[in-house]
Amino acid sequence: MSDVLERFLRYVQVDSPSDPDHMDVTPSTPCQHEMARVLGEDLRAIGCQDVVVDEHAYVTGTLPASPGAEGLPALMLCAHIDASPDAPAHGVRPHLVRYEGGPLVAGVVDGEPVQTTPEQVPDLERFVGQDIVCTDGTTLLSADDKAGVAEIMALLARLSAHPELPHPTIKAAFVPDEEIGHGAGLLDVEALGARWGYTVDGEALGEFNYECFSASEATVRVRGVMVHPGSAKNVMVNAITVAAEFQQMIPAAERPEHTEGREGFYHPTDIEGTASEVTLTYILRDFDADAFARREKCLRDVAAFLNARYGEGTVTVTVREQYRNMAERLRGMDFLVDHALAANREVGIDPVVVPARGGTDGAQLTFRGLPCPNIATGGYNAHSVREFIPVSSLEVTVDLLERLVARFAVPQDESQGA
Ligand SMILES: [Zn+2]
């Protein structure tokens, strides 16, 4: 059994789902401490230095550079230790299935096969005759993102055992609660001391993300004028009516249910209130900075229009930025993209650049000054009891990472500036 497979099977059997109902504490679940402890021990066993497992279940460690690369900037590799709370995630029992084509059956639950067909995942065809790690069908696998964790850990072990392999100083960072939006939030970027890095997260082999949405959340507050309904004529302003008007004026074709690829959207996520006051919550998403700014302007324009009709202060809009498209901060650092694509090709993978229709840990880190695109783990069907990962994908991703870090063992061309 390969090192990466052994680690992966071991890590997925340590429970570590995050919990959106306990976002006030990090980690949101005590079990993530156990996962962090195991990873801290493994980093030490590999020979990493400065291993820290902190009180929030963040794990960091340093692998010193290979001879000759000591003076170069450190490279971070980051993965998240929590499993998604979207599917049962306690008591994961992984097993290997020799895939012979047709439906991939993970297990049988209540007499029904839990399976994935090649129609659902056409990539399956590439893995005929190979071993695929599945669950027993009752839980997710948490290849998202224990595959990323195992791949980084196996890389570090390989580099440590083979001092002839070139690499800069590598900073490993394993973070909790990514699935509930915290992720790298409490990672001390300055203390980590890496100039740039990659997250190893996300799905099918070859997928590469260096673009993601820019994201904000808008709170729209509507204040009505309440009087007795019996004597309301020409006086009452019903906040519910105005809120409904507001929503009707937002471009209908630009909702998540009608958009894909590089299209952005307005998405109403929450509404609460009474005839006197209503609060609407929207999330705004776009890849293009100007288009993103126009979305906020659209909400403010609609508010101004309604205020002209119903009175100043009836509708107010507050916008809070959540994260930004990391491509904006990668300008001038094309090598971060080029190296990743080249490393894919060197191990026989055809890379595909996919704009991420969501945030990544890397987007947040990029904005905090640590440029950080995302490399795929090779897993499929994340957040589902049908989640699986081919053994060959785990193994080839370690090879890919080995090629990738070698490219940082020489000075980079930062001439275009960041
Ligand atoms: Zn993930």
XYZ file of C-alpha atoms and ligand atoms in Angstrom:
419
model
C 0.000 0.000 0.000
C 1.379 3.415 -0.924
C 2.146 5.934 1.799
C -0.535 8.369 0.608
C -3.213 5.641 0.594
C -2.254 4.464 4.093
C -2.469 8.023 5.401
C -5.729 8.732 3.607
C -7.467 5.624 4.982
C -6.245 6.502 8.465
C -7.289 10.179 8.323
C -10.820 9.566 7.039
C -11.453 7.297 10.021
C -10.847 10.189 12.418
C -14.222 11.967 12.713
C -13.983 15.697 12.021
C -17.198 17.183 10.594
C -17.649 20.901 11.221
C -20.928 22.272 12.593
C -22.646 25.402 11.219
C -24.638 25.709 14.479
C -21.443 26.318 16.472
C -19.742 28.936 14.355
C -19.060 31.091 17.411
C -16.210 28.780 18.456
C -13.259 27.507 16.404
C -13.108 24.636 15.901
C -16.886 24.267 15.747
C -16.595 20.625 16.886
C -14.231 19.215 19.561
C -13.411 16.199 17.346
C -11.378 18.433 15.039
C -8.845 18.743 17.880
C -8.179 15.004 17.579
C -7.631 15.299 13.824
C -5.258 18.213 14.447
C -3.364 16.225 17.083
C -2.856 13.277 14.713
C -1.547 15.603 11.982
C 0.797 17.356 14.398
C 2.264 13.984 15.374
C 2.656 12.969 11.742
C 4.453 16.223 10.874
C 6.893 15.609 13.739
C 7.407 11.984 12.680
C 8.253 13.163 9.166
C 10.894 15.479 10.589
C 9.159 18.834 10.161
C 10.251 21.698 12.382
C 8.286 24.325 14.351
C 5.226 22.068 14.476
C 2.358 23.916 16.155
C -1.094 22.534 16.967
C -2.942 25.514 18.376
C -6.026 25.875 20.558
C -8.211 26.429 17.461
C -7.047 23.166 15.785
C -4.783 24.906 13.262
C -1.730 22.770 12.480
C 1.418 24.238 10.951
C 4.914 22.910 10.336
C 8.034 23.642 8.320
C 10.049 21.390 6.038
C 13.457 23.058 5.505
C 14.554 23.755 1.926
C 16.726 21.359 -0.058
C 20.423 22.330 -0.342
C 20.833 25.464 -2.446
C 17.228 26.634 -2.080
C 17.530 27.906 1.495
C 17.457 31.593 0.580
C 14.293 31.383 -1.533
C 10.785 32.359 -0.402
C 8.826 29.681 1.459
C 5.907 27.960 -0.258
C 2.735 27.098 1.679
C 0.624 24.004 1.054
C -2.792 24.138 2.726
C -5.689 21.711 3.184
C -8.695 21.646 5.507
C -9.183 19.052 8.206
C -12.965 19.273 8.622
C -15.493 17.147 6.767
C -18.703 18.592 5.347
C -21.746 18.610 7.639
C -23.974 18.169 4.536
C -23.946 14.350 4.743
C -23.464 11.845 7.603
C -19.769 12.115 8.485
C -19.308 10.100 11.682
C -17.778 6.620 11.576
C -16.449 6.673 8.007
C -15.579 3.090 6.952
C -13.513 3.292 3.767
C -12.901 0.272 1.563
C -11.340 -0.415 -1.825
C -13.561 -1.350 -4.742
C -11.971 -2.878 -7.855
C -13.854 -0.992 -10.551
C -14.795 -3.139 -13.560
C -16.968 -0.612 -15.427
C -20.689 0.127 -15.135
C -22.069 1.528 -11.895
C -19.533 2.006 -9.094
C -21.236 0.458 -6.062
C -19.983 1.815 -2.736
C -22.263 -0.328 -0.597
C -25.803 -1.543 -0.105
C -27.999 0.387 2.319
C -31.538 -0.800 3.143
C -31.363 -3.223 0.225
C -30.519 -0.441 -2.256
C -27.091 -0.067 -3.880
C -25.410 3.280 -3.196
C -23.845 3.797 -6.580
C -22.432 6.210 -9.138
C -22.994 5.587 -12.824
C -20.661 6.618 -15.665
C -23.542 8.824 -16.886
C -23.318 10.769 -13.617
C -19.508 10.872 -13.572
C -18.093 10.287 -17.085
C -14.539 10.354 -15.655
C -15.241 6.871 -14.197
C -14.277 5.376 -17.568
C -10.680 6.413 -16.922
C -10.529 4.192 -13.843
C -11.728 0.820 -15.205
C -9.532 -1.956 -13.779
C -8.361 0.255 -10.913
C -8.963 0.388 -7.153
C -11.256 3.157 -5.969
C -11.730 4.179 -2.333
C -15.430 4.283 -1.421
C -17.390 4.371 1.822
C -19.888 1.703 2.845
C -22.629 4.002 1.550
C -23.786 5.297 4.944
C -21.423 8.280 5.238
C -19.428 10.616 3.055
C -15.766 9.750 2.490
C -14.275 13.159 3.374
C -11.817 12.956 0.484
C -12.833 16.639 0.637
C -10.387 17.398 2.058
C -8.576 14.501 3.792
C -7.260 13.616 0.319
C -5.580 17.030 0.227
C -4.224 16.489 3.739
C -2.869 13.014 2.887
C -1.357 14.191 -0.404
C 0.509 17.070 1.256
C 1.629 14.839 4.124
C 2.865 12.107 1.738
C 4.752 14.737 -0.257
C 6.478 16.016 2.886
C 7.421 12.459 3.879
C 8.840 11.807 0.403
C 10.853 15.048 0.352
C 12.172 14.356 3.828
C 13.270 10.822 2.846
C 14.815 11.977 -0.460
C 17.047 14.993 0.200
C 18.054 15.019 -3.474
C 14.567 16.237 -4.500
C 14.660 20.038 -4.958
C 12.192 22.249 -3.068
C 12.070 25.558 -1.223
C 11.146 25.801 2.454
C 7.658 24.335 2.668
C 5.087 25.549 5.173
C 2.300 23.046 5.757
C -0.980 24.475 7.036
C -3.964 22.334 8.000
C -7.023 24.380 8.929
C -10.419 23.591 10.562
C -13.979 24.637 9.698
C -13.492 25.394 5.993
C -16.871 23.890 5.145
C -18.642 26.432 7.346
C -16.711 29.383 5.993
C -13.948 29.873 8.564
C -11.089 27.845 7.088
C -7.934 29.863 6.994
C -9.618 32.738 8.843
C -7.513 32.454 11.998
C -4.337 31.344 10.252
C -1.543 33.728 11.250
C -0.239 34.531 7.768
C 2.586 36.687 9.062
C 3.853 34.068 11.507
C 3.648 31.394 8.817
C 6.096 33.371 6.690
C 5.280 31.939 3.253
C 5.437 34.226 0.207
C 2.877 32.229 -1.804
C 1.175 28.877 -1.751
C -1.504 26.512 -2.951
C -4.548 24.959 -1.397
C -5.058 21.292 -2.263
C -8.830 21.014 -2.202
C -11.581 20.662 -4.768
C -12.415 17.786 -6.996
C -11.521 16.042 -10.283
C -7.906 15.503 -11.228
C -6.574 18.284 -13.434
C -9.014 20.951 -12.272
C -7.221 24.114 -11.317
C -8.731 27.269 -9.828
C -7.100 30.636 -9.691
C -10.285 32.583 -10.175
C -13.225 32.623 -7.843
C -16.215 34.830 -7.213
C -15.952 38.182 -5.563
C -18.564 38.028 -2.862
C -20.537 40.291 -0.588
C -23.637 40.113 1.546
C -26.220 42.893 1.414
C -28.730 43.636 4.131
C -31.785 45.511 2.886
C -33.870 47.069 5.634
C -37.383 48.284 4.819
C -39.167 50.483 7.347
C -42.899 50.899 6.870
C -45.345 53.424 8.269
C -47.885 51.631 10.432
C -51.318 52.968 11.270
C -54.621 51.260 11.988
C -55.643 49.447 8.787
C -59.123 50.939 9.113
C -57.800 54.443 8.652
C -54.737 53.695 6.541
C -55.684 55.327 3.261
C -52.827 57.430 1.853
C -50.857 57.016 5.084
C -49.779 53.415 5.551
C -46.593 52.125 3.945
C -46.486 48.353 4.360
C -42.900 47.120 4.635
C -43.866 43.715 3.221
C -45.281 45.320 0.086
C -42.192 47.474 -0.380
C -39.885 44.483 0.211
C -41.796 42.520 -2.435
C -41.377 45.433 -4.849
C -37.686 45.562 -4.076
C -37.199 41.897 -4.922
C -39.259 42.282 -8.120
C -36.898 44.995 -9.349
C -33.772 42.836 -9.068
C -32.889 41.384 -12.528
C -34.750 38.079 -12.641
C -32.408 36.374 -15.098
C -29.457 36.962 -12.785
C -30.351 34.468 -10.087
C -28.264 31.377 -9.243
C -30.941 29.148 -10.783
C -30.397 30.863 -14.147
C -26.604 31.353 -14.199
C -23.466 29.272 -14.765
C -19.817 29.492 -15.840
C -18.561 33.043 -15.500
C -21.969 34.629 -14.872
C -22.604 36.332 -11.555
C -25.853 36.610 -9.610
C -28.094 38.194 -6.995
C -29.377 35.646 -4.507
C -31.976 36.446 -1.826
C -31.087 34.163 1.089
C -33.274 35.330 3.929
C -36.352 37.401 4.691
C -37.905 38.237 8.013
C -40.190 40.886 9.341
C -43.647 42.330 9.727
C -45.756 45.000 8.048
C -43.732 47.600 9.976
C -40.258 46.374 9.162
C -38.704 43.773 6.880
C -35.093 42.694 6.514
C -33.999 41.049 3.279
C -30.586 39.438 2.911
C -28.905 38.987 -0.465
C -25.601 37.524 -1.478
C -23.945 39.107 -4.518
C -21.432 37.212 -6.647
C -19.411 38.027 -9.751
C -16.015 37.284 -11.300
C -15.543 40.672 -12.950
C -14.709 43.553 -10.602
C -16.766 46.151 -12.512
C -19.767 43.855 -12.833
C -19.469 43.076 -9.134
C -19.492 46.789 -8.280
C -22.549 47.262 -10.531
C -24.466 44.664 -8.525
C -24.085 46.693 -5.352
C -25.018 49.839 -7.292
C -28.149 48.120 -8.606
C -29.368 47.440 -5.047
C -28.669 51.047 -4.071
C -30.439 52.366 -7.183
C -33.524 50.277 -6.456
C -33.483 51.576 -2.865
C -33.225 55.180 -4.126
C -36.124 54.620 -6.520
C -38.341 53.222 -3.766
C -37.286 55.981 -1.363
C -38.355 58.569 -3.943
C -41.742 56.885 -4.021
C -42.263 56.107 -0.316
C -40.067 58.602 1.493
C -36.394 58.945 2.297
C -35.120 56.264 4.710
C -37.794 53.702 3.814
C -35.182 51.383 2.293
C -31.560 51.216 3.389
C -28.854 48.960 1.962
C -25.734 47.860 3.837
C -23.115 45.808 2.035
C -20.418 43.709 3.692
C -17.571 42.303 1.582
C -16.966 38.571 2.104
C -14.100 37.699 -0.248
C -12.676 38.782 -3.609
C -11.756 37.049 -6.844
C -8.182 35.972 -6.183
C -7.242 36.543 -9.857
C -7.217 40.292 -9.037
C -4.278 39.757 -6.698
C -2.423 37.216 -8.827
C -1.643 39.710 -11.592
C 2.085 39.753 -12.213
C 2.476 36.328 -10.621
C 1.623 34.280 -13.683
C 4.177 31.698 -12.616
C 1.806 30.520 -9.860
C -0.618 29.487 -12.583
C 2.006 28.355 -15.111
C 3.831 26.089 -12.641
C 0.633 24.367 -11.580
C -0.460 23.716 -15.161
C 3.030 22.509 -16.128
C 3.246 20.176 -13.116
C -0.087 18.633 -14.141
C 1.196 17.992 -17.662
C 4.485 16.530 -16.400
C 2.585 13.731 -14.660
C 0.311 13.113 -17.646
C -2.741 15.095 -16.531
C -4.503 17.489 -18.919
C -5.239 20.488 -16.726
C -8.527 22.384 -16.985
C -8.836 25.881 -15.576
C -12.176 26.147 -13.792
C -13.478 29.425 -12.359
C -14.606 28.496 -8.831
C -18.250 29.489 -8.291
C -17.656 29.866 -4.599
C -14.936 30.957 -2.234
C -11.848 28.989 -1.343
C -9.466 29.227 1.585
C -7.035 30.472 -1.024
C -9.233 33.440 -1.954
C -9.172 34.615 1.627
C -5.426 34.016 1.992
C -4.739 35.739 -1.326
C -6.513 38.815 -0.067
C -4.564 38.733 3.157
C -1.330 38.870 1.156
C -0.587 35.183 0.574
C -1.381 34.446 -3.110
C -2.865 30.983 -3.190
C -4.518 29.198 -6.164
C -6.150 25.782 -5.719
C -5.068 22.358 -6.956
C -7.484 19.419 -7.230
C -7.281 16.391 -4.931
C -8.729 13.909 -7.441
C -11.918 13.195 -5.460
C -15.497 13.019 -6.777
C -19.033 13.534 -5.410
C -17.939 15.650 -2.439
C -20.457 16.161 0.393
C -22.269 12.931 -0.513
C -22.461 9.278 0.552
C -21.351 8.573 -3.043
C -18.054 10.360 -2.564
C -15.057 8.400 -3.902
C -11.447 8.789 -4.943
C -9.382 6.492 -7.184
C -6.155 5.284 -5.545
C -4.213 6.341 -8.662
C -5.510 9.901 -8.251
C -4.157 10.094 -4.702
C -0.802 8.780 -5.895
C -0.435 10.918 -9.007
C -1.329 14.062 -7.041
C 1.679 13.448 -4.776
C 3.853 13.176 -7.913
C 2.280 16.394 -9.202
C 3.066 18.208 -5.950
C 6.656 16.928 -6.104
C 7.044 18.476 -9.598
C 5.312 21.642 -8.457
C 7.545 22.346 -5.447
C 10.645 21.638 -7.575
C 9.656 24.626 -9.705
C 9.951 26.850 -6.636
C 13.501 25.675 -5.884
C 14.787 28.426 -8.204
C 14.132 32.205 -8.057
C 10.787 33.290 -9.545
C 10.278 36.073 -12.038
C 8.442 38.727 -10.075
C 9.523 41.419 -12.540
C 5.951 42.391 -13.390
C 5.290 43.095 -9.708
C 2.363 41.874 -7.673
Zn -12.980 21.219 0.509
